mmCIF file with all atom_site columns, C-alpha atoms in Angstrom:
data_model
loop_
_atom_site.group_PDB
_atom_site.id
_atom_site.type_symbol
_atom_site.label_atom_id
_atom_site.label_alt_id
_atom_site.label_comp_id
_atom_site.label_asym_id
_atom_site.label_entity_id
_atom_site.label_seq_id
_atom_site.pdbx_PDB_ins_code
_atom_site.Cartn_x
_atom_site.Cartn_y
_atom_site.Cartn_z
_atom_site.occupancy
_atom_site.B_iso_or_equiv
_atom_site.pdbx_formal_charge
_atom_site.auth_seq_id
_atom_site.auth_comp_id
_atom_site.auth_asym_id
_atom_site.auth_atom_id
_atom_site.pdbx_PDB_model_num
ATOM 1   C CA . ASN A 1 1   ? 9.526   -13.196 -13.101 1.00 52.00 ? 1   ASN A CA 1
ATOM 2   C CA . ALA A 1 2   ? 7.495   -9.873  -13.719 1.00 71.00 ? 2   ALA A CA 1
ATOM 3   C CA . GLY A 1 3   ? 6.671   -7.880  -11.286 1.00 91.00 ? 3   GLY A CA 1
ATOM 4   C CA . VAL A 1 4   ? 1.808   -7.125  -10.631 1.00 95.00 ? 4   VAL A CA 1
ATOM 5   C CA . MET A 1 5   ? 0.811   -4.806  -13.749 1.00 96.00 ? 5   MET A CA 1
ATOM 6   C CA . GLN A 1 6   ? -1.470  -2.371  -13.926 1.00 97.00 ? 6   GLN A CA 1
ATOM 7   C CA . ASN A 1 7   ? -3.442  -0.798  -16.707 1.00 96.00 ? 7   ASN A CA 1
ATOM 8   C CA . PRO A 1 8   ? -4.011  2.057   -17.894 1.00 97.00 ? 8   PRO A CA 1
ATOM 9   C CA . ARG A 1 9   ? -0.990  3.337   -16.342 1.00 96.00 ? 9   ARG A CA 1
ATOM 10  C CA . HIS A 1 10  ? -3.218  6.773   -17.694 1.00 97.00 ? 10  HIS A CA 1
ATOM 11  C CA . LEU A 1 11  ? -7.308  7.293   -17.615 1.00 98.00 ? 11  LEU A CA 1
ATOM 12  C CA . VAL A 1 12  ? -8.642  10.480  -18.842 1.00 98.00 ? 12  VAL A CA 1
ATOM 13  C CA . ARG A 1 13  ? -12.945 9.972   -17.677 1.00 98.00 ? 13  ARG A CA 1
ATOM 14  C CA . ARG A 1 14  ? -15.411 13.153  -17.357 1.00 97.00 ? 14  ARG A CA 1
ATOM 15  C CA . ARG A 1 15  ? -18.122 12.770  -14.964 1.00 97.00 ? 15  ARG A CA 1
ATOM 16  C CA . GLY A 1 16  ? -20.821 10.544  -15.374 1.00 97.00 ? 16  GLY A CA 1
ATOM 17  C CA . GLN A 1 17  ? -18.957 8.277   -17.332 1.00 98.00 ? 17  GLN A CA 1
ATOM 18  C CA . GLU A 1 18  ? -17.391 4.125   -15.750 1.00 98.00 ? 18  GLU A CA 1
ATOM 19  C CA . ALA A 1 19  ? -14.046 4.334   -15.430 1.00 98.00 ? 19  ALA A CA 1
ATOM 20  C CA . ARG A 1 20  ? -11.838 0.008   -15.056 1.00 98.00 ? 20  ARG A CA 1
ATOM 21  C CA . LEU A 1 21  ? -9.202  -1.077  -13.674 1.00 98.00 ? 21  LEU A CA 1
ATOM 22  C CA . ARG A 1 22  ? -7.482  -3.896  -14.816 1.00 98.00 ? 22  ARG A CA 1
ATOM 23  C CA . CYS A 1 23  ? -5.499  -5.087  -13.144 1.00 97.00 ? 23  CYS A CA 1
ATOM 24  C CA . SER A 1 24  ? -2.665  -8.452  -12.980 1.00 97.00 ? 24  SER A CA 1
ATOM 25  C CA . PRO A 1 25  ? -1.638  -10.044 -10.009 1.00 95.00 ? 25  PRO A CA 1
ATOM 26  C CA . MET A 1 26  ? 2.095   -12.188 -9.731  1.00 93.00 ? 26  MET A CA 1
ATOM 27  C CA . LYS A 1 27  ? 2.695   -15.683 -11.198 1.00 90.00 ? 27  LYS A CA 1
ATOM 28  C CA . GLY A 1 28  ? 1.546   -17.796 -8.253  1.00 86.00 ? 28  GLY A CA 1
ATOM 29  C CA . HIS A 1 29  ? -0.385  -15.145 -6.687  1.00 89.00 ? 29  HIS A CA 1
ATOM 30  C CA . SER A 1 30  ? -3.886  -15.638 -6.499  1.00 87.00 ? 30  SER A CA 1
ATOM 31  C CA . HIS A 1 31  ? -4.739  -13.126 -4.003  1.00 91.00 ? 31  HIS A CA 1
ATOM 32  C CA . VAL A 1 32  ? -5.493  -9.054  -5.325  1.00 95.00 ? 32  VAL A CA 1
ATOM 33  C CA . TYR A 1 33  ? -6.312  -6.512  -3.222  1.00 95.00 ? 33  TYR A CA 1
ATOM 34  C CA . TRP A 1 34  ? -7.394  -2.999  -4.253  1.00 97.00 ? 34  TRP A CA 1
ATOM 35  C CA . TYR A 1 35  ? -6.132  0.178   -2.630  1.00 96.00 ? 35  TYR A CA 1
ATOM 36  C CA . ARG A 1 36  ? -6.521  4.141   -2.894  1.00 97.00 ? 36  ARG A CA 1
ATOM 37  C CA . GLN A 1 37  ? -4.440  6.914   -2.982  1.00 94.00 ? 37  GLN A CA 1
ATOM 38  C CA . LEU A 1 38  ? -5.325  10.105  -2.967  1.00 89.00 ? 38  LEU A CA 1
ATOM 39  C CA . PRO A 1 39  ? -3.460  13.103  -3.703  1.00 81.00 ? 39  PRO A CA 1
ATOM 40  C CA . GLU A 1 40  ? -0.463  13.913  -0.391  1.00 76.00 ? 40  GLU A CA 1
ATOM 41  C CA . GLU A 1 41  ? -2.347  10.043  1.631   1.00 81.00 ? 41  GLU A CA 1
ATOM 42  C CA . GLY A 1 42  ? -1.240  6.817   2.767   1.00 85.00 ? 42  GLY A CA 1
ATOM 43  C CA . LEU A 1 43  ? -3.322  4.597   1.368   1.00 93.00 ? 43  LEU A CA 1
ATOM 44  C CA . LYS A 1 44  ? -6.906  3.218   1.927   1.00 94.00 ? 44  LYS A CA 1
ATOM 45  C CA . PHE A 1 45  ? -7.839  -1.219  1.164   1.00 93.00 ? 45  PHE A CA 1
ATOM 46  C CA . MET A 1 46  ? -10.252 -0.861  -1.211  1.00 95.00 ? 46  MET A CA 1
ATOM 47  C CA . VAL A 1 47  ? -11.056 -5.228  -1.608  1.00 95.00 ? 47  VAL A CA 1
ATOM 48  C CA . TYR A 1 48  ? -9.886  -8.284  -1.330  1.00 93.00 ? 48  TYR A CA 1
ATOM 49  C CA . LEU A 1 49  ? -10.834 -11.152 -4.144  1.00 93.00 ? 49  LEU A CA 1
ATOM 50  C CA . GLN A 1 50  ? -9.324  -14.397 -4.835  1.00 92.00 ? 50  GLN A CA 1
ATOM 51  C CA . LYS A 1 51  ? -10.177 -16.161 -7.953  1.00 90.00 ? 51  LYS A CA 1
ATOM 52  C CA . GLU A 1 52  ? -14.287 -15.922 -7.967  1.00 91.00 ? 52  GLU A CA 1
ATOM 53  C CA . ASN A 1 53  ? -14.759 -14.632 -4.136  1.00 93.00 ? 53  ASN A CA 1
ATOM 54  C CA . ILE A 1 54  ? -14.522 -11.137 -2.840  1.00 94.00 ? 54  ILE A CA 1
ATOM 55  C CA . ILE A 1 55  ? -13.390 -12.066 0.108   1.00 91.00 ? 55  ILE A CA 1
ATOM 56  C CA . ASP A 1 56  ? -13.142 -9.026  1.741   1.00 91.00 ? 56  ASP A CA 1
ATOM 57  C CA . GLU A 1 57  ? -14.895 -5.570  0.243   1.00 92.00 ? 57  GLU A CA 1
ATOM 58  C CA . SER A 1 58  ? -15.688 -3.118  3.359   1.00 90.00 ? 58  SER A CA 1
ATOM 59  C CA . GLY A 1 59  ? -13.864 -0.556  2.086   1.00 91.00 ? 59  GLY A CA 1
ATOM 60  C CA . MET A 1 60  ? -15.767 -0.316  -0.899  1.00 94.00 ? 60  MET A CA 1
ATOM 61  C CA . PRO A 1 61  ? -17.532 2.570   -1.528  1.00 94.00 ? 61  PRO A CA 1
ATOM 62  C CA . LYS A 1 62  ? -21.318 0.341   -1.008  1.00 92.00 ? 62  LYS A CA 1
ATOM 63  C CA . GLU A 1 63  ? -22.483 2.598   -4.246  1.00 95.00 ? 63  GLU A CA 1
ATOM 64  C CA . ARG A 1 64  ? -20.245 2.963   -7.694  1.00 97.00 ? 64  ARG A CA 1
ATOM 65  C CA . PHE A 1 65  ? -17.254 0.866   -6.979  1.00 98.00 ? 65  PHE A CA 1
ATOM 66  C CA . SER A 1 66  ? -17.806 -3.220  -8.033  1.00 97.00 ? 66  SER A CA 1
ATOM 67  C CA . ALA A 1 67  ? -15.107 -5.337  -8.496  1.00 97.00 ? 67  ALA A CA 1
ATOM 68  C CA . GLU A 1 68  ? -14.162 -8.522  -9.970  1.00 96.00 ? 68  GLU A CA 1
ATOM 69  C CA . PHE A 1 69  ? -11.546 -11.821 -9.833  1.00 96.00 ? 69  PHE A CA 1
ATOM 70  C CA . PRO A 1 70  ? -12.622 -13.788 -12.831 1.00 93.00 ? 70  PRO A CA 1
ATOM 71  C CA . LYS A 1 71  ? -10.974 -17.687 -12.439 1.00 91.00 ? 71  LYS A CA 1
ATOM 72  C CA . GLU A 1 72  ? -9.640  -16.432 -16.023 1.00 91.00 ? 72  GLU A CA 1
ATOM 73  C CA . GLY A 1 73  ? -8.185  -12.894 -17.011 1.00 92.00 ? 73  GLY A CA 1
ATOM 74  C CA . PRO A 1 74  ? -7.205  -10.054 -14.724 1.00 95.00 ? 74  PRO A CA 1
ATOM 75  C CA . SER A 1 75  ? -9.171  -8.571  -11.771 1.00 97.00 ? 75  SER A CA 1
ATOM 76  C CA . ILE A 1 76  ? -10.977 -5.178  -12.289 1.00 98.00 ? 76  ILE A CA 1
ATOM 77  C CA . LEU A 1 77  ? -12.041 -2.784  -10.564 1.00 98.00 ? 77  LEU A CA 1
ATOM 78  C CA . ARG A 1 78  ? -15.157 -1.008  -12.004 1.00 98.00 ? 78  ARG A CA 1
ATOM 79  C CA . ILE A 1 79  ? -15.765 2.469   -11.519 1.00 98.00 ? 79  ILE A CA 1
ATOM 80  C CA . GLN A 1 80  ? -19.162 4.058   -12.960 1.00 98.00 ? 80  GLN A CA 1
ATOM 81  C CA . GLN A 1 81  ? -20.868 7.348   -13.297 1.00 98.00 ? 81  GLN A CA 1
ATOM 82  C CA . VAL A 1 82  ? -17.576 9.216   -12.102 1.00 98.00 ? 82  VAL A CA 1
ATOM 83  C CA . VAL A 1 83  ? -17.221 12.137  -9.832  1.00 97.00 ? 83  VAL A CA 1
ATOM 84  C CA . ARG A 1 84  ? -14.310 14.345  -9.110  1.00 95.00 ? 84  ARG A CA 1
ATOM 85  C CA . GLY A 1 85  ? -13.436 12.832  -5.716  1.00 94.00 ? 85  GLY A CA 1
ATOM 86  C CA . ASP A 1 86  ? -13.520 9.424   -7.891  1.00 96.00 ? 86  ASP A CA 1
ATOM 87  C CA . SER A 1 87  ? -9.551  10.979  -8.092  1.00 96.00 ? 87  SER A CA 1
ATOM 88  C CA . ALA A 1 88  ? -6.702  9.634   -7.066  1.00 96.00 ? 88  ALA A CA 1
ATOM 89  C CA . ALA A 1 89  ? -4.165  6.570   -8.460  1.00 96.00 ? 89  ALA A CA 1
ATOM 90  C CA . TYR A 1 90  ? -5.515  3.352   -7.640  1.00 97.00 ? 90  TYR A CA 1
ATOM 91  C CA . PHE A 1 91  ? -3.114  0.577   -5.981  1.00 97.00 ? 91  PHE A CA 1
ATOM 92  C CA . CYS A 1 92  ? -3.167  -3.042  -6.497  1.00 96.00 ? 92  CYS A CA 1
ATOM 93  C CA . ALA A 1 93  ? -1.209  -5.544  -4.486  1.00 95.00 ? 93  ALA A CA 1
ATOM 94  C CA . SER A 1 94  ? -0.877  -9.571  -4.539  1.00 93.00 ? 94  SER A CA 1
ATOM 95  C CA . SER A 1 95  ? 0.092   -12.105 -2.010  1.00 89.00 ? 95  SER A CA 1
ATOM 96  C CA . PRO A 1 96  ? 0.948   -15.297 -2.423  1.00 84.00 ? 96  PRO A CA 1
ATOM 97  C CA . LYS A 1 97  ? -1.382  -17.938 0.057   1.00 79.00 ? 97  LYS A CA 1
ATOM 98  C CA . SER A 1 98  ? 1.422   -18.680 2.554   1.00 80.00 ? 98  SER A CA 1
ATOM 99  C CA . ALA A 1 99  ? 1.629   -15.158 3.166   1.00 79.00 ? 99  ALA A CA 1
ATOM 100 C CA . LEU A 1 100 ? -1.191  -12.601 2.592   1.00 75.00 ? 100 LEU A CA 1
ATOM 101 C CA . TYR A 1 101 ? 0.359   -10.483 4.529   1.00 77.00 ? 101 TYR A CA 1
ATOM 102 C CA . GLU A 1 102 ? 3.061   -10.071 2.003   1.00 84.00 ? 102 GLU A CA 1
ATOM 103 C CA . GLN A 1 103 ? 1.624   -7.719  -0.587  1.00 89.00 ? 103 GLN A CA 1
ATOM 104 C CA . TYR A 1 104 ? 3.637   -6.764  -3.515  1.00 92.00 ? 104 TYR A CA 1
ATOM 105 C CA . PHE A 1 105 ? 2.020   -3.742  -6.059  1.00 94.00 ? 105 PHE A CA 1
ATOM 106 C CA . GLY A 1 106 ? 1.983   -2.633  -9.025  1.00 96.00 ? 106 GLY A CA 1
ATOM 107 C CA . PRO A 1 107 ? 2.685   0.690   -10.505 1.00 94.00 ? 107 PRO A CA 1
ATOM 108 C CA . GLY A 1 108 ? -0.845  2.411   -10.049 1.00 96.00 ? 108 GLY A CA 1
ATOM 109 C CA . THR A 1 109 ? -3.784  3.316   -12.643 1.00 97.00 ? 109 THR A CA 1
ATOM 110 C CA . ARG A 1 110 ? -3.809  7.558   -12.160 1.00 96.00 ? 110 ARG A CA 1
ATOM 111 C CA . LEU A 1 111 ? -7.490  8.445   -12.466 1.00 97.00 ? 111 LEU A CA 1
ATOM 112 C CA . THR A 1 112 ? -8.185  11.953  -13.130 1.00 97.00 ? 112 THR A CA 1
ATOM 113 C CA . VAL A 1 113 ? -11.958 12.762  -13.826 1.00 97.00 ? 113 VAL A CA 1
ATOM 114 C CA . THR A 1 114 ? -12.593 15.951  -15.288 1.00 96.00 ? 114 THR A CA 1
ATOM 115 C CA . GLY B 2 1   ? -10.509 -1.049  13.505  1.00 82.00 ? 1   GLY B CA 1
ATOM 116 C CA . GLU B 2 2   ? -6.871  -1.334  13.878  1.00 86.00 ? 2   GLU B CA 1
ATOM 117 C CA . ASN B 2 3   ? -5.755  3.211   13.529  1.00 92.00 ? 3   ASN B CA 1
ATOM 118 C CA . VAL B 2 4   ? -2.781  4.059   12.769  1.00 96.00 ? 4   VAL B CA 1
ATOM 119 C CA . GLU B 2 5   ? -0.122  7.288   12.962  1.00 96.00 ? 5   GLU B CA 1
ATOM 120 C CA . GLN B 2 6   ? 3.115   7.712   11.779  1.00 97.00 ? 6   GLN B CA 1
ATOM 121 C CA . HIS B 2 7   ? 5.051   11.136  11.887  1.00 97.00 ? 7   HIS B CA 1
ATOM 122 C CA . PRO B 2 8   ? 6.334   13.179  11.490  1.00 97.00 ? 8   PRO B CA 1
ATOM 123 C CA . SER B 2 9   ? 4.080   13.673  8.132   1.00 95.00 ? 9   SER B CA 1
ATOM 124 C CA . THR B 2 10  ? 7.715   15.293  7.021   1.00 97.00 ? 10  THR B CA 1
ATOM 125 C CA . LEU B 2 11  ? 11.350  14.785  6.924   1.00 98.00 ? 11  LEU B CA 1
ATOM 126 C CA . SER B 2 12  ? 14.577  16.948  6.049   1.00 98.00 ? 12  SER B CA 1
ATOM 127 C CA . VAL B 2 13  ? 18.271  15.298  6.743   1.00 97.00 ? 13  VAL B CA 1
ATOM 128 C CA . GLN B 2 14  ? 22.080  16.279  5.240   1.00 97.00 ? 14  GLN B CA 1
ATOM 129 C CA . GLU B 2 15  ? 22.901  13.866  3.355   1.00 97.00 ? 15  GLU B CA 1
ATOM 130 C CA . GLY B 2 16  ? 25.331  10.965  6.402   1.00 97.00 ? 16  GLY B CA 1
ATOM 131 C CA . ASP B 2 17  ? 22.478  11.727  9.025   1.00 97.00 ? 17  ASP B CA 1
ATOM 132 C CA . SER B 2 18  ? 20.410  9.826   10.232  1.00 98.00 ? 18  SER B CA 1
ATOM 133 C CA . ALA B 2 19  ? 16.520  9.661   10.188  1.00 98.00 ? 19  ALA B CA 1
ATOM 134 C CA . VAL B 2 20  ? 14.711  8.369   11.934  1.00 98.00 ? 20  VAL B CA 1
ATOM 135 C CA . ILE B 2 21  ? 9.833   7.818   11.782  1.00 98.00 ? 21  ILE B CA 1
ATOM 136 C CA . LYS B 2 22  ? 8.136   6.190   14.337  1.00 98.00 ? 22  LYS B CA 1
ATOM 137 C CA . CYS B 2 23  ? 4.613   4.592   13.721  1.00 98.00 ? 23  CYS B CA 1
ATOM 138 C CA . THR B 2 24  ? 1.727   3.732   16.735  1.00 98.00 ? 24  THR B CA 1
ATOM 139 C CA . TYR B 2 25  ? -1.497  0.707   16.029  1.00 97.00 ? 25  TYR B CA 1
ATOM 140 C CA . SER B 2 26  ? -4.530  0.806   17.922  1.00 95.00 ? 26  SER B CA 1
ATOM 141 C CA . ASP B 2 27  ? -4.719  -3.122  17.369  1.00 92.00 ? 27  ASP B CA 1
ATOM 142 C CA . SER B 2 28  ? -3.207  -5.233  19.830  1.00 91.00 ? 28  SER B CA 1
ATOM 143 C CA . ALA B 2 29  ? -3.722  -8.518  17.772  1.00 90.00 ? 29  ALA B CA 1
ATOM 144 C CA . SER B 2 30  ? -2.021  -6.654  15.162  1.00 92.00 ? 30  SER B CA 1
ATOM 145 C CA . ASN B 2 31  ? 1.158   -8.927  14.354  1.00 91.00 ? 31  ASN B CA 1
ATOM 146 C CA . TYR B 2 32  ? 2.740   -7.204  11.543  1.00 92.00 ? 32  TYR B CA 1
ATOM 147 C CA . PHE B 2 33  ? 4.474   -3.993  10.305  1.00 95.00 ? 33  PHE B CA 1
ATOM 148 C CA . PRO B 2 34  ? 5.770   -3.786  7.168   1.00 95.00 ? 34  PRO B CA 1
ATOM 149 C CA . TRP B 2 35  ? 7.444   -0.483  5.361   1.00 97.00 ? 35  TRP B CA 1
ATOM 150 C CA . TYR B 2 36  ? 7.446   0.964   2.350   1.00 96.00 ? 36  TYR B CA 1
ATOM 151 C CA . LYS B 2 37  ? 9.604   3.675   0.071   1.00 97.00 ? 37  LYS B CA 1
ATOM 152 C CA . GLN B 2 38  ? 7.448   5.212   -2.634  1.00 94.00 ? 38  GLN B CA 1
ATOM 153 C CA . GLU B 2 39  ? 8.914   7.751   -5.126  1.00 94.00 ? 39  GLU B CA 1
ATOM 154 C CA . LEU B 2 40  ? 7.272   10.215  -6.841  1.00 90.00 ? 40  LEU B CA 1
ATOM 155 C CA . GLY B 2 41  ? 5.015   8.540   -9.109  1.00 87.00 ? 41  GLY B CA 1
ATOM 156 C CA . LYS B 2 42  ? 6.269   5.722   -8.458  1.00 90.00 ? 42  LYS B CA 1
ATOM 157 C CA . ARG B 2 43  ? 4.733   2.296   -6.411  1.00 92.00 ? 43  ARG B CA 1
ATOM 158 C CA . PRO B 2 44  ? 5.237   1.040   -2.657  1.00 93.00 ? 44  PRO B CA 1
ATOM 159 C CA . GLN B 2 45  ? 8.466   -0.999  -2.448  1.00 94.00 ? 45  GLN B CA 1
ATOM 160 C CA . LEU B 2 46  ? 8.427   -3.091  0.257   1.00 93.00 ? 46  LEU B CA 1
ATOM 161 C CA . ILE B 2 47  ? 11.846  -2.314  2.068   1.00 96.00 ? 47  ILE B CA 1
ATOM 162 C CA . ILE B 2 48  ? 11.918  -4.270  5.841   1.00 95.00 ? 48  ILE B CA 1
ATOM 163 C CA . ASP B 2 49  ? 9.426   -6.220  7.438   1.00 94.00 ? 49  ASP B CA 1
ATOM 164 C CA . ILE B 2 50  ? 9.136   -6.551  11.223  1.00 94.00 ? 50  ILE B CA 1
ATOM 165 C CA . ARG B 2 51  ? 7.254   -9.814  12.655  1.00 90.00 ? 51  ARG B CA 1
ATOM 166 C CA . SER B 2 52  ? 5.491   -9.668  17.063  1.00 86.00 ? 52  SER B CA 1
ATOM 167 C CA . ASN B 2 53  ? 7.157   -12.130 17.640  1.00 85.00 ? 53  ASN B CA 1
ATOM 168 C CA . VAL B 2 54  ? 10.649  -10.127 17.074  1.00 83.00 ? 54  VAL B CA 1
ATOM 169 C CA . GLY B 2 55  ? 11.966  -6.483  18.262  1.00 91.00 ? 55  GLY B CA 1
ATOM 170 C CA . GLU B 2 56  ? 14.066  -5.266  16.157  1.00 94.00 ? 56  GLU B CA 1
ATOM 171 C CA . LYS B 2 57  ? 15.398  -6.417  12.913  1.00 93.00 ? 57  LYS B CA 1
ATOM 172 C CA . LYS B 2 58  ? 18.179  -5.620  10.763  1.00 96.00 ? 58  LYS B CA 1
ATOM 173 C CA . ASP B 2 59  ? 19.116  -4.516  6.713   1.00 94.00 ? 59  ASP B CA 1
ATOM 174 C CA . GLN B 2 60  ? 22.651  -2.947  5.960   1.00 95.00 ? 60  GLN B CA 1
ATOM 175 C CA . ARG B 2 61  ? 21.751  0.985   6.775   1.00 97.00 ? 61  ARG B CA 1
ATOM 176 C CA . ILE B 2 62  ? 17.929  0.175   7.440   1.00 97.00 ? 62  ILE B CA 1
ATOM 177 C CA . ALA B 2 63  ? 16.196  -1.210  10.342  1.00 97.00 ? 63  ALA B CA 1
ATOM 178 C CA . VAL B 2 64  ? 13.205  -1.409  12.219  1.00 97.00 ? 64  VAL B CA 1
ATOM 179 C CA . THR B 2 65  ? 12.058  -1.885  16.187  1.00 97.00 ? 65  THR B CA 1
ATOM 180 C CA . LEU B 2 66  ? 9.540   -3.129  17.607  1.00 96.00 ? 66  LEU B CA 1
ATOM 181 C CA . ASN B 2 67  ? 8.147   -2.262  21.275  1.00 95.00 ? 67  ASN B CA 1
ATOM 182 C CA . LYS B 2 68  ? 5.122   -4.174  21.508  1.00 93.00 ? 68  LYS B CA 1
ATOM 183 C CA . THR B 2 69  ? 3.758   -3.170  25.237  1.00 93.00 ? 69  THR B CA 1
ATOM 184 C CA . ALA B 2 70  ? 3.600   0.268   23.501  1.00 94.00 ? 70  ALA B CA 1
ATOM 185 C CA . LYS B 2 71  ? 2.127   -1.037  20.611  1.00 95.00 ? 71  LYS B CA 1
ATOM 186 C CA . HIS B 2 72  ? 4.313   1.708   17.838  1.00 95.00 ? 72  HIS B CA 1
ATOM 187 C CA . PHE B 2 73  ? 7.108   0.426   15.587  1.00 97.00 ? 73  PHE B CA 1
ATOM 188 C CA . SER B 2 74  ? 10.353  2.305   13.928  1.00 98.00 ? 74  SER B CA 1
ATOM 189 C CA . LEU B 2 75  ? 12.045  2.434   11.255  1.00 98.00 ? 75  LEU B CA 1
ATOM 190 C CA . HIS B 2 76  ? 15.926  3.608   11.385  1.00 98.00 ? 76  HIS B CA 1
ATOM 191 C CA . ILE B 2 77  ? 17.224  4.749   8.522   1.00 98.00 ? 77  ILE B CA 1
ATOM 192 C CA . THR B 2 78  ? 21.651  4.956   8.799   1.00 97.00 ? 78  THR B CA 1
ATOM 193 C CA . GLU B 2 79  ? 23.991  6.694   6.355   1.00 97.00 ? 79  GLU B CA 1
ATOM 194 C CA . THR B 2 80  ? 21.583  8.571   4.368   1.00 98.00 ? 80  THR B CA 1
ATOM 195 C CA . GLN B 2 81  ? 21.686  9.549   1.252   1.00 97.00 ? 81  GLN B CA 1
ATOM 196 C CA . PRO B 2 82  ? 19.957  11.514  -1.939  1.00 96.00 ? 82  PRO B CA 1
ATOM 197 C CA . GLU B 2 83  ? 18.865  8.310   -3.652  1.00 96.00 ? 83  GLU B CA 1
ATOM 198 C CA . ASP B 2 84  ? 16.334  7.473   -0.023  1.00 97.00 ? 84  ASP B CA 1
ATOM 199 C CA . SER B 2 85  ? 14.323  10.579  -0.637  1.00 97.00 ? 85  SER B CA 1
ATOM 200 C CA . ALA B 2 86  ? 10.606  9.517   -0.835  1.00 97.00 ? 86  ALA B CA 1
ATOM 201 C CA . VAL B 2 87  ? 7.651   9.082   0.592   1.00 96.00 ? 87  VAL B CA 1
ATOM 202 C CA . TYR B 2 88  ? 8.357   6.657   3.308   1.00 97.00 ? 88  TYR B CA 1
ATOM 203 C CA . PHE B 2 89  ? 4.729   4.768   4.718   1.00 96.00 ? 89  PHE B CA 1
ATOM 204 C CA . CYS B 2 90  ? 4.542   2.041   7.753   1.00 97.00 ? 90  CYS B CA 1
ATOM 205 C CA . ALA B 2 91  ? 1.485   0.131   8.207   1.00 96.00 ? 91  ALA B CA 1
ATOM 206 C CA . ALA B 2 92  ? -0.278  -2.907  10.497  1.00 94.00 ? 92  ALA B CA 1
ATOM 207 C CA . SER B 2 93  ? -1.823  -6.341  9.508   1.00 89.00 ? 93  SER B CA 1
ATOM 208 C CA . LYS B 2 94  ? -2.693  -9.551  11.218  1.00 82.00 ? 94  LYS B CA 1
ATOM 209 C CA . MET B 2 95  ? -0.854  -12.192 9.972   1.00 73.00 ? 95  MET B CA 1
ATOM 210 C CA . GLY B 2 96  ? -3.125  -15.035 9.283   1.00 66.00 ? 96  GLY B CA 1
ATOM 211 C CA . SER B 2 97  ? -5.531  -13.424 9.045   1.00 66.00 ? 97  SER B CA 1
ATOM 212 C CA . GLN B 2 98  ? -7.264  -11.543 5.308   1.00 70.00 ? 98  GLN B CA 1
ATOM 213 C CA . GLY B 2 99  ? -4.121  -9.920  5.767   1.00 73.00 ? 99  GLY B CA 1
ATOM 214 C CA . ASN B 2 100 ? -4.496  -6.108  3.969   1.00 83.00 ? 100 ASN B CA 1
ATOM 215 C CA . LEU B 2 101 ? -2.870  -3.386  5.491   1.00 90.00 ? 101 LEU B CA 1
ATOM 216 C CA . ILE B 2 102 ? -4.323  -0.514  7.428   1.00 92.00 ? 102 ILE B CA 1
ATOM 217 C CA . PHE B 2 103 ? -1.430  2.460   6.611   1.00 94.00 ? 103 PHE B CA 1
ATOM 218 C CA . GLY B 2 104 ? 0.952   5.447   8.340   1.00 95.00 ? 104 GLY B CA 1
ATOM 219 C CA . LYS B 2 105 ? -0.224  8.656   5.898   1.00 93.00 ? 105 LYS B CA 1
ATOM 220 C CA . GLY B 2 106 ? 3.741   8.061   5.007   1.00 95.00 ? 106 GLY B CA 1
ATOM 221 C CA . THR B 2 107 ? 6.496   10.396  6.656   1.00 97.00 ? 107 THR B CA 1
ATOM 222 C CA . LYS B 2 108 ? 8.678   13.002  2.603   1.00 96.00 ? 108 LYS B CA 1
ATOM 223 C CA . LEU B 2 109 ? 11.997  11.618  3.885   1.00 98.00 ? 109 LEU B CA 1
ATOM 224 C CA . SER B 2 110 ? 14.459  14.724  2.175   1.00 98.00 ? 110 SER B CA 1
ATOM 225 C CA . VAL B 2 111 ? 18.440  14.002  2.401   1.00 97.00 ? 111 VAL B CA 1
ATOM 226 C CA . LYS B 2 112 ? 20.052  17.318  0.755   1.00 95.00 ? 112 LYS B CA 1
ATOM 227 C CA . PRO B 2 113 ? 23.426  16.465  -0.369  1.00 92.00 ? 113 PRO B CA 1
#
């Protein structure tokens, strides 16, 4: 049973470009969470999605950030017009419907904005 | 909203000694408390968790205790080994709710051989 997959693992963007991060949940999991980890800090919740629905985006900045989880395909976290402060590791986690709190993390995407 | 405090931020122990990491939470409605281990450059891995209807849970060399009244929970690692060196994060959540985890800032554990 494959775990949570994320790609790319490393992403370098210049200021002003767009970053697209992808997450495929574990087989059988239909719930996806995105977290951001700044260097030397803990993980901060950004957004929680089910297929075709954003359930909670309270942790996501209102501007430049968006997320989706289409009926087919991976969940995507999109950051438009990136700035240096967006440099961080972005982790997604998935959980089964029966236990939303049991979250299994992907390997993360390390975004560097130059 | 929920706030999780974690102490200490760094911890250095000799191989074979015990290590204890403590967390406090603010929201009395939180009822699920996982611990994650993160090695450098890798994903957080769930190592143990505890629910609010249990006071203690043990899995080989690791154990977690929960004091609901005081709103704190602790991770105990006995007979530490160099491979236990990592950053450990505590978190809090509400089962039956939307499930997003509120994390502490982490403890960097170094086990010296």
